Coordinates of N, CA and C and ligand atoms in Angstrom, one line a residue:
M1 N 172.7 21.2 82.9 CA 173.5 21.1 84.1 C 173.2 22.3 85.1
T2 N 173.1 22.0 86.3 CA 172.8 23.1 87.3 C 174.1 23.8 87.7
E3 N 174.0 25.1 87.7 CA 175.2 25.9 88.1 C 175.4 25.9 89.6
R4 N 176.6 25.7 90.1 CA 176.9 25.7 91.5 C 177.0 27.2 92.0
R5 N 176.2 27.5 93.0 CA 176.3 28.9 93.6 C 177.6 29.0 94.4
P6 N 178.3 30.1 94.3 CA 179.5 30.3 95.1 C 179.1 30.3 96.6
P7 N 179.9 29.8 97.5 CA 179.5 29.8 98.9 C 179.3 31.3 99.4
L8 N 178.3 31.5 100.3 CA 178.1 32.8 100.8 C 179.3 33.2 101.7
D9 N 179.8 34.4 101.6 CA 180.9 34.8 102.5 C 180.2 35.6 103.7
T10 N 180.2 34.9 104.8 CA 179.6 35.5 106.0 C 180.6 36.3 106.8
T11 N 181.9 36.3 106.4 CA 182.9 37.0 107.2 C 182.5 38.4 107.6
P12 N 182.0 39.3 106.7 CA 181.7 40.6 107.1 C 180.6 40.7 108.1
F13 N 179.8 39.6 108.2 CA 178.6 39.7 109.1 C 178.8 38.9 110.3
T14 N 180.1 38.5 110.6 CA 180.4 37.7 111.8 C 181.4 38.5 112.6
L15 N 181.2 38.4 113.9 CA 182.2 39.0 114.9 C 183.0 37.8 115.4
N16 N 184.2 37.7 114.9 CA 185.1 36.7 115.4 C 186.0 37.2 116.5
L17 N 185.9 36.7 117.7 CA 186.7 37.2 118.8 C 187.4 36.1 119.4
D18 N 188.7 36.3 119.6 CA 189.5 35.4 120.4 C 188.9 35.4 121.8
P19 N 188.5 34.3 122.4 CA 187.9 34.3 123.8 C 188.7 35.1 124.8
A20 N 190.1 35.1 124.6 CA 190.9 35.8 125.5 C 190.6 37.3 125.5
R21 N 190.2 37.8 124.3 CA 189.9 39.2 124.2 C 188.6 39.6 124.8
L22 N 187.8 38.6 125.3 CA 186.5 38.9 125.9 C 186.7 39.7 127.2
D23 N 188.0 39.7 127.7 CA 188.2 40.3 129.0 C 188.4 41.8 128.9
A24 N 188.5 42.3 127.7 CA 188.6 43.8 127.5 C 187.4 44.3 126.9
P25 N 186.9 45.5 127.4 CA 185.6 46.0 126.7 C 185.9 46.3 125.3
L26 N 184.9 45.9 124.5 CA 185.0 46.1 123.0 C 184.7 47.6 122.6
S27 N 185.1 47.9 121.4 CA 184.8 49.3 120.9 C 183.8 49.0 119.8
W28 N 182.5 49.5 120.0 CA 181.5 49.3 118.9 C 181.9 50.0 117.6
P29 N 182.4 51.3 117.7 CA 182.9 51.9 116.4 C 183.9 51.0 115.7
D30 N 184.8 50.4 116.4 CA 185.8 49.5 115.8 C 185.1 48.3 115.1
I31 N 184.1 47.8 115.7 CA 183.4 46.6 115.2 C 182.5 47.0 114.0
F32 N 181.8 48.0 114.1 CA 180.8 48.4 113.1 C 181.3 49.4 112.1
G33 N 182.4 50.1 112.4 CA 183.0 51.1 111.5 C 182.2 52.4 111.6
D34 N 181.3 52.6 112.5 CA 180.7 53.9 112.7 C 180.2 54.0 114.1
G35 N 179.6 55.2 114.4 CA 179.1 55.4 115.8 C 177.7 55.3 116.0
R36 N 177.0 54.5 115.1 CA 175.5 54.4 115.3 C 175.2 53.7 116.6
P37 N 174.0 53.9 117.2 CA 173.5 53.2 118.4 C 173.5 51.7 118.1
V38 N 173.8 51.0 119.2 CA 173.9 49.5 119.1 C 172.8 48.8 119.8
E39 N 172.2 47.9 119.2 CA 171.2 47.0 119.8 C 171.7 45.6 119.9
L40 N 171.5 44.9 121.0 CA 172.0 43.5 121.1 C 170.9 42.5 121.3
E41 N 171.0 41.4 120.6 CA 170.0 40.4 120.8 C 170.6 39.1 121.5
V42 N 170.0 38.7 122.5 CA 170.5 37.5 123.3 C 169.8 36.3 122.7
G43 N 170.5 35.3 122.2 CA 169.9 34.1 121.7 C 169.1 34.3 120.4
S44 N 169.8 34.5 119.3 CA 169.2 35.0 118.1 C 168.6 33.9 117.3
G45 N 168.9 32.6 117.6 CA 168.3 31.5 116.8 C 168.7 31.7 115.4
K46 N 167.7 31.6 114.5 CA 168.0 31.6 113.0 C 168.0 33.0 112.5
G47 N 167.9 34.1 113.4 CA 168.2 35.4 113.0 C 167.0 36.2 112.3
L48 N 165.8 35.8 112.5 CA 164.7 36.6 111.9 C 164.6 38.0 112.5
F49 N 164.7 38.1 113.8 CA 164.6 39.4 114.4 C 165.7 40.3 113.8
L50 N 166.9 39.9 113.7 CA 168.0 40.7 113.2 C 167.8 41.1 111.8
A51 N 167.3 40.2 111.0 CA 167.1 40.4 109.6 C 166.0 41.5 109.4
N52 N 164.9 41.4 110.2 CA 163.8 42.4 110.1 C 164.3 43.8 110.7
A53 N 164.8 43.7 111.9 CA 165.2 45.0 112.6 C 166.3 45.7 111.8
G54 N 167.3 44.9 111.3 CA 168.4 45.5 110.6 C 167.9 46.2 109.3
Q55 N 166.9 45.7 108.7 CA 166.4 46.4 107.5 C 165.5 47.6 107.9
A56 N 164.7 47.4 109.0 CA 163.8 48.5 109.4 C 164.5 49.7 110.0
R57 N 165.7 49.4 110.6 CA 166.4 50.5 111.3 C 167.8 50.6 110.9
P58 N 168.0 51.0 109.6 CA 169.4 51.1 109.1 C 170.3 52.1 109.9
E59 N 169.6 53.0 110.7 CA 170.4 54.0 111.4 C 170.9 53.4 112.7
H60 N 170.6 52.1 113.0 CA 171.2 51.4 114.2 C 172.0 50.2 113.8
N61 N 173.0 49.8 114.6 CA 173.7 48.6 114.4 C 173.1 47.5 115.4
F62 N 173.3 46.3 114.9 CA 172.7 45.2 115.7 C 173.8 44.1 115.8
L63 N 173.9 43.5 117.0 CA 174.7 42.4 117.2 C 173.9 41.3 117.8
G64 N 173.9 40.1 117.2 CA 173.2 38.9 117.7 C 174.2 38.0 118.3
I65 N 173.8 37.5 119.5 CA 174.7 36.5 120.2 C 173.9 35.2 120.3
E66 N 174.5 34.2 119.8 CA 173.9 32.9 119.8 C 174.9 31.8 120.2
I67 N 174.5 31.0 121.2 CA 175.5 30.0 121.7 C 175.7 28.8 120.8
S68 N 174.7 28.5 120.0 CA 174.8 27.4 119.1 C 175.5 27.9 117.8
R69 N 176.6 27.3 117.5 CA 177.4 27.7 116.3 C 176.5 27.4 115.0
K70 N 175.8 26.3 115.1 CA 175.0 26.0 113.9 C 174.0 27.1 113.6
Y71 N 173.3 27.6 114.7 CA 172.3 28.6 114.4 C 172.9 30.0 114.2
A72 N 174.1 30.2 114.8 CA 174.8 31.5 114.6 C 175.2 31.5 113.1
N73 N 175.6 30.4 112.5 CA 176.0 30.4 111.1 C 174.8 30.6 110.2
K74 N 173.6 30.0 110.6 CA 172.4 30.2 109.8 C 172.0 31.6 109.8
A75 N 172.1 32.2 111.0 CA 171.7 33.7 111.1 C 172.6 34.5 110.3
A76 N 173.9 34.2 110.4 CA 174.9 35.0 109.6 C 174.6 34.9 108.1
E77 N 174.2 33.7 107.7 CA 173.9 33.5 106.2 C 172.7 34.3 105.8
R78 N 171.7 34.3 106.7 CA 170.5 35.1 106.4 C 170.9 36.6 106.3
I79 N 171.8 37.1 107.1 CA 172.2 38.5 107.1 C 173.0 38.8 105.9
A80 N 173.9 37.8 105.5 CA 174.8 38.0 104.4 C 173.9 38.0 103.1
K81 N 172.9 37.2 103.0 CA 172.0 37.2 101.8 C 171.4 38.5 101.6
L82 N 171.0 39.2 102.8 CA 170.4 40.5 102.7 C 171.4 41.6 102.6
K83 N 172.7 41.3 102.7 CA 173.8 42.3 102.7 C 173.6 43.4 103.7
L84 N 173.2 43.0 104.9 CA 172.9 44.0 106.0 C 174.2 44.4 106.7
A85 N 174.8 45.6 106.2 CA 176.1 46.0 106.8 C 176.0 46.4 108.2
N86 N 174.8 46.6 108.7 CA 174.6 47.1 110.1 C 174.3 46.0 111.1
V87 N 174.5 44.7 110.7 CA 174.2 43.6 111.5 C 175.3 42.6 111.5
K88 N 175.7 42.1 112.7 CA 176.7 41.0 112.9 C 176.2 40.0 113.9
M89 N 176.8 38.8 113.7 CA 176.5 37.7 114.6 C 177.8 37.3 115.3
Y90 N 177.6 37.0 116.6 CA 178.7 36.4 117.4 C 178.2 35.1 118.0
S91 N 179.1 34.1 117.9 CA 178.7 32.8 118.4 C 179.4 32.6 119.8
G92 N 178.6 32.6 120.8 CA 179.1 32.4 122.2 C 178.0 32.6 123.2
D93 N 178.4 32.5 124.5 CA 177.5 32.6 125.6 C 177.2 34.1 125.9
A94 N 176.0 34.5 125.7 CA 175.6 35.9 125.9 C 175.9 36.4 127.3
R95 N 175.7 35.5 128.3 CA 175.9 35.9 129.7 C 177.4 36.3 129.9
L96 N 178.3 35.6 129.3 CA 179.8 35.9 129.4 C 180.1 37.2 128.6
F97 N 179.5 37.2 127.4 CA 179.8 38.4 126.5 C 179.3 39.7 127.2
L98 N 178.1 39.7 127.8 CA 177.7 40.9 128.4 C 178.5 41.2 129.7
A99 N 178.9 40.2 130.4 CA 179.6 40.4 131.7 C 181.0 40.9 131.4
R100 N 181.6 40.5 130.3 CA 183.1 40.7 130.2 C 183.4 41.6 129.0
A101 N 182.6 41.7 128.0 CA 183.1 42.4 126.8 C 182.3 43.7 126.5
V102 N 181.2 43.9 127.1 CA 180.3 45.1 126.6 C 180.6 46.3 127.5
P103 N 181.0 47.4 127.0 CA 181.3 48.6 127.8 C 180.0 49.1 128.5
S104 N 180.2 49.7 129.6 CA 179.1 50.2 130.4 C 178.4 51.3 129.6
A105 N 177.1 51.4 129.7 CA 176.2 52.5 129.1 C 176.5 52.6 127.6
S106 N 176.7 51.5 126.9 CA 177.0 51.6 125.5 C 175.9 51.0 124.6
L107 N 174.8 50.5 125.1 CA 173.8 49.9 124.3 C 172.5 50.7 124.3
R108 N 171.9 50.8 123.1 CA 170.6 51.4 123.1 C 169.5 50.5 123.4
A109 N 169.6 49.2 123.2 CA 168.6 48.2 123.5 C 169.2 46.8 123.6
V110 N 168.5 46.0 124.5 CA 168.8 44.6 124.6 C 167.5 43.8 124.3
H111 N 167.5 42.8 123.5 CA 166.3 42.0 123.1 C 166.6 40.6 123.6
V112 N 165.6 40.0 124.3 CA 165.7 38.6 124.7 C 164.3 38.0 124.4
Y113 N 164.3 37.2 123.3 CA 163.0 36.6 122.8 C 163.0 35.1 122.9
F114 N 162.1 34.6 123.6 CA 161.8 33.2 123.7 C 163.1 32.4 124.2
P115 N 163.6 32.9 125.4 CA 164.8 32.2 125.9 C 164.4 30.8 126.3
D116 N 165.3 29.8 126.2 CA 165.0 28.4 126.5 C 164.6 28.3 127.9
P117 N 163.4 27.6 128.2 CA 162.9 27.6 129.6 C 163.6 26.6 130.5
W118 N 164.3 25.6 129.9 CA 165.0 24.6 130.8 C 164.1 24.2 131.9
W119 N 163.1 23.3 131.6 CA 162.0 23.0 132.6 C 162.5 22.3 133.8
K120 N 163.5 21.3 133.7 CA 163.8 20.5 134.8 C 164.5 21.4 135.9
A121 N 164.2 21.1 137.2 CA 164.7 21.9 138.3 C 166.3 22.0 138.2
R122 N 166.9 20.8 137.9 CA 168.4 20.8 137.9 C 169.0 21.5 136.7
H123 N 168.2 21.8 135.7 CA 168.7 22.5 134.5 C 168.4 24.0 134.6
K124 N 167.6 24.5 135.6 CA 167.2 25.9 135.6 C 168.4 26.9 135.6
K125 N 169.5 26.4 136.2 CA 170.6 27.3 136.2 C 171.2 27.6 134.8
R126 N 170.7 26.9 133.8 CA 171.2 27.2 132.5 C 170.4 28.3 131.8
R127 N 169.3 28.7 132.5 CA 168.5 29.8 131.9 C 169.3 31.1 131.7
V128 N 169.1 31.7 130.5 CA 169.9 32.8 130.2 C 169.5 34.0 131.0
F129 N 168.2 34.1 131.4 CA 167.7 35.2 132.1 C 167.8 34.9 133.6
C130 N 168.8 35.5 134.2 CA 169.2 35.3 135.6 C 169.6 36.6 136.2
E131 N 169.8 36.6 137.5 CA 170.1 37.9 138.2 C 171.4 38.5 137.6
P132 N 172.5 37.8 137.4 CA 173.7 38.5 136.8 C 173.4 39.1 135.4
L133 N 172.6 38.4 134.6 CA 172.3 39.0 133.3 C 171.5 40.3 133.5
V134 N 170.6 40.4 134.4 CA 169.8 41.6 134.5 C 170.7 42.7 135.0
A135 N 171.6 42.4 135.9 CA 172.6 43.4 136.4 C 173.5 43.9 135.3
D136 N 173.9 43.0 134.4 CA 174.7 43.4 133.3 C 174.0 44.2 132.3
V137 N 172.7 43.8 132.1 CA 171.9 44.6 131.1 C 171.8 46.1 131.7
E138 N 171.5 46.2 133.0 CA 171.4 47.5 133.6 C 172.7 48.3 133.4
R139 N 173.8 47.6 133.6 CA 175.1 48.3 133.5 C 175.4 48.7 132.0
C140 N 175.0 47.8 131.1 CA 175.4 48.0 129.7 C 174.5 49.0 128.9
L141 N 173.2 49.1 129.4 CA 172.3 50.0 128.7 C 172.7 51.5 129.0
E142 N 172.5 52.3 127.9 CA 172.7 53.7 128.2 C 171.4 54.2 128.9
P143 N 171.4 55.4 129.6 CA 170.1 55.9 130.1 C 169.1 56.1 129.0
G144 N 167.9 55.6 129.3 CA 166.9 55.7 128.2 C 166.9 54.4 127.4
G145 N 167.9 53.6 127.5 CA 168.0 52.3 126.8 C 166.8 51.4 127.1
E146 N 166.6 50.4 126.3 CA 165.4 49.6 126.4 C 165.8 48.1 126.5
L147 N 165.0 47.4 127.4 CA 165.1 45.9 127.5 C 163.8 45.4 127.0
W148 N 163.8 44.5 125.9 CA 162.6 43.9 125.3 C 162.6 42.4 125.6
V149 N 161.5 41.9 126.0 CA 161.4 40.5 126.4 C 160.1 39.9 125.8
A150 N 160.2 38.7 125.4 CA 159.0 37.9 125.0 C 159.2 36.4 125.3
T151 N 158.2 35.8 125.8 CA 158.3 34.3 126.1 C 156.9 33.7 126.0
D152 N 156.8 32.4 125.7 CA 155.6 31.7 125.8 C 155.4 31.0 127.1
V153 N 156.3 31.1 128.0 CA 156.3 30.4 129.3 C 155.9 31.3 130.4
E154 N 154.7 31.1 130.9 CA 154.1 32.1 131.9 C 155.0 32.1 133.2
E155 N 155.4 30.9 133.6 CA 156.2 30.8 134.8 C 157.6 31.6 134.7
Y156 N 158.2 31.4 133.5 CA 159.5 32.1 133.3 C 159.3 33.6 133.2
Y157 N 158.1 34.0 132.6 CA 157.8 35.4 132.5 C 157.7 36.0 133.9
G158 N 157.1 35.3 134.8 CA 156.9 35.8 136.2 C 158.3 35.9 136.8
V159 N 159.2 35.0 136.6 CA 160.6 35.0 137.1 C 161.3 36.2 136.5
I160 N 161.2 36.4 135.2 CA 161.8 37.6 134.6 C 161.3 38.9 135.2
R161 N 160.0 39.0 135.4 CA 159.5 40.2 135.9 C 160.0 40.5 137.3
E162 N 160.1 39.4 138.1 CA 160.6 39.6 139.5 C 162.1 40.0 139.5
L163 N 162.9 39.4 138.6 CA 164.3 39.7 138.5 C 164.5 41.2 138.1
V164 N 163.7 41.7 137.1 CA 163.8 43.0 136.7 C 163.3 44.0 137.7
A165 N 162.2 43.6 138.5 CA 161.7 44.5 139.5 C 162.7 44.8 140.6
D166 N 163.7 43.9 140.8 CA 164.7 44.1 141.8 C 165.7 45.2 141.4
H167 N 165.5 45.7 140.2 CA 166.4 46.8 139.7 C 165.5 48.0 139.3
P168 N 165.3 48.9 140.3 CA 164.3 49.9 140.2 C 164.6 50.9 139.1
R169 N 165.8 50.9 138.5 CA 166.0 51.8 137.4 C 165.2 51.4 136.1
F170 N 164.8 50.1 136.1 CA 164.0 49.7 134.9 C 162.5 50.1 135.1
E171 N 162.0 50.9 134.2 CA 160.6 51.4 134.3 C 159.9 50.7 133.2
E172 N 158.8 50.0 133.6 CA 158.0 49.3 132.6 C 157.3 50.2 131.7
Q173 N 157.3 49.9 130.4 CA 156.6 50.7 129.4 C 155.5 49.7 128.8
S174 N 154.5 50.3 128.0 CA 153.6 49.4 127.4 C 154.2 48.9 126.1
F175 N 154.1 47.6 125.9 CA 154.7 46.9 124.8 C 153.8 47.3 123.6
P176 N 154.5 47.7 122.4 CA 153.7 48.1 121.3 C 152.7 47.0 120.8
A177 N 151.5 47.5 120.4 CA 150.5 46.6 119.9 C 151.0 45.6 118.9
V178 N 150.6 44.4 118.9 CA 151.0 43.4 118.0 C 150.0 43.4 116.8
T179 N 150.5 43.5 115.6 CA 149.6 43.7 114.4 C 149.6 42.4 113.6
A180 N 148.6 42.2 112.8 CA 148.5 41.0 112.0 C 149.7 41.0 111.0
P181 N 150.3 39.8 110.8 CA 151.5 39.7 109.9 C 151.0 40.0 108.4
E182 N 151.9 40.7 107.7 CA 151.6 41.0 106.3 C 152.1 40.0 105.4
H183 N 153.1 39.3 105.8 CA 153.7 38.2 105.0 C 154.4 37.2 105.9
D184 N 154.9 36.1 105.4 CA 155.4 35.0 106.2 C 156.6 35.3 107.1
H185 N 157.3 36.4 106.8 CA 158.4 36.7 107.7 C 158.1 37.9 108.6
D186 N 156.9 38.3 108.6 CA 156.5 39.5 109.4 C 156.1 39.1 110.8
Y187 N 157.1 38.6 111.5 CA 157.0 38.2 112.9 C 158.2 38.7 113.6
L188 N 158.1 38.8 115.0 CA 159.3 39.3 115.8 C 160.5 38.3 115.6
T189 N 160.2 37.0 115.7 CA 161.3 36.0 115.6 C 160.7 34.7 115.1
N190 N 161.5 33.7 114.8 CA 161.0 32.4 114.3 C 160.1 31.8 115.3
F191 N 160.5 31.9 116.6 CA 159.6 31.2 117.7 C 158.3 32.0 117.8
E192 N 158.4 33.3 117.7 CA 157.1 34.1 117.8 C 156.2 33.6 116.7
R193 N 156.7 33.4 115.5 CA 155.9 33.0 114.3 C 155.3 31.7 114.6
K194 N 156.1 30.7 115.1 CA 155.6 29.3 115.4 C 154.4 29.4 116.4
Y195 N 154.7 30.1 117.5 CA 153.7 30.1 118.6 C 152.4 30.9 118.2
R196 N 152.6 32.0 117.5 CA 151.4 32.7 117.1 C 150.5 31.9 116.1
I197 N 151.2 31.1 115.2 CA 150.4 30.3 114.3 C 149.7 29.2 115.1
E198 N 150.4 28.7 116.2 CA 149.8 27.6 117.0 C 148.7 28.2 117.9
G199 N 148.6 29.5 118.0 CA 147.6 30.2 118.9 C 148.0 30.2 120.4
R200 N 149.3 30.0 120.7 CA 149.7 30.0 122.1 C 149.8 31.4 122.7
P201 N 149.5 31.6 124.0 CA 149.7 32.9 124.5 C 151.2 33.3 124.5
I202 N 151.4 34.6 124.3 CA 152.8 35.1 124.4 C 152.8 36.2 125.4
Y203 N 153.8 36.2 126.3 CA 154.0 37.2 127.3 C 155.1 38.1 126.9
R204 N 154.8 39.4 127.0 CA 155.8 40.4 126.5 C 156.0 41.5 127.5
A205 N 157.2 42.0 127.5 CA 157.5 43.2 128.4 C 158.5 44.1 127.8
L206 N 158.4 45.4 128.1 CA 159.4 46.4 127.6 C 159.7 47.3 128.8
Y207 N 161.0 47.4 129.0 CA 161.4 48.3 130.1 C 162.4 49.4 129.6
R208 N 162.3 50.6 130.2 CA 163.2 51.6 129.8 C 164.1 52.0 131.1
L209 N 165.4 52.1 130.8 CA 166.3 52.3 131.9 C 166.3 53.8 132.3
Q210 N 166.0 54.1 133.5 CA 166.0 55.5 134.0 C 167.5 55.9 134.3
R211 N 167.7 57.2 134.3 CA 169.1 57.7 134.7 C 169.4 57.2 136.1
G212 N 170.6 56.9 136.4 CA 171.0 56.4 137.7 C 171.3 57.6 138.6
P213 N 171.5 57.3 139.9 CA 171.8 58.4 140.9 C 173.1 59.1 140.4
A214 N 173.1 60.4 140.5 CA 174.3 61.1 140.0 C 175.5 60.8 141.0
Ligands
SAM16 C1 164.1 29.0 122.1 S1 165.4 29.6 121.1 C2 164.7 31.2 120.5 C3 165.5 31.7 119.3 C4 165.0 33.1 118.9 N1 165.2 34.1 119.9 C5 163.5 33.0 118.5 O1 162.7 33.6 119.2 O2 163.2 32.5 117.4 C6 166.5 30.1 122.3 C7 167.9 30.4 121.7 O3 168.8 30.9 122.6 C8 170.1 30.3 122.5 N2 170.8 30.4 123.7 C9 170.6 29.7 124.9 N3 171.4 30.1 125.8 C10 172.2 31.0 125.3 C11 173.3 31.8 125.8 N4 173.7 31.7 127.1 N5 173.9 32.7 125.0 C12 173.4 32.9 123.7 N6 172.4 32.2 123.2 C13 171.8 31.3 124.0 C14 169.7 28.9 122.0 O4 170.8 28.3 121.4 C15 168.5 29.1 121.1 O5 168.9 29.4 119.8

């Protein structure tokens, strides 16, 4: 007879917020229980980035935001299996979360990897990378904080670069060299894995936020 595994308790790895509470800025030390720097990922999918980064940088906290509850749950399960106390998942719209809940100058980094391209003209307004998002990332990053981006869509990459260029405090940095994977999970994200295996070009950018005018 096969033994039934007890269900994984994802509660400690999930940020459950009453949507009404989104209107007040959150306290990261209250959420993570310590004052470590916080990195936020927009659109975490199945959570490979959070799993890898959470293990590689235990001195930082990570919050993943994923609009699909199904994927947010999958990511939370992955984090729970690894018992990563410095990583949490939130299921909701990252655009609203950044605009309404994240305190100014409180993030060390924001990561946006392979955002949905929404090809049809009438759907483009659903793109997560838009002018208000860039303005909120600028407000939420601490001076010296970083914005990391990757996409396989050249046209969207151009749009992203133009949006960021309108905010002169973002100074482009060279993106670290991409190395050959050492194992099957040694990729930035699940989509990065898929596209690298398919041999598709990937467009990457890294920006550092300069100090604002005094
Ligand atoms: C193409 S997938 C990429 C997932 C992951 N970043 C990766 O590279 O494997 C884009 C993800 O962004 C999520 N997403 C789309 N709009 C979002 C939003 N407004 N807020 C949070 N997540 C969003 C989607 O549900 C989807 O999981």
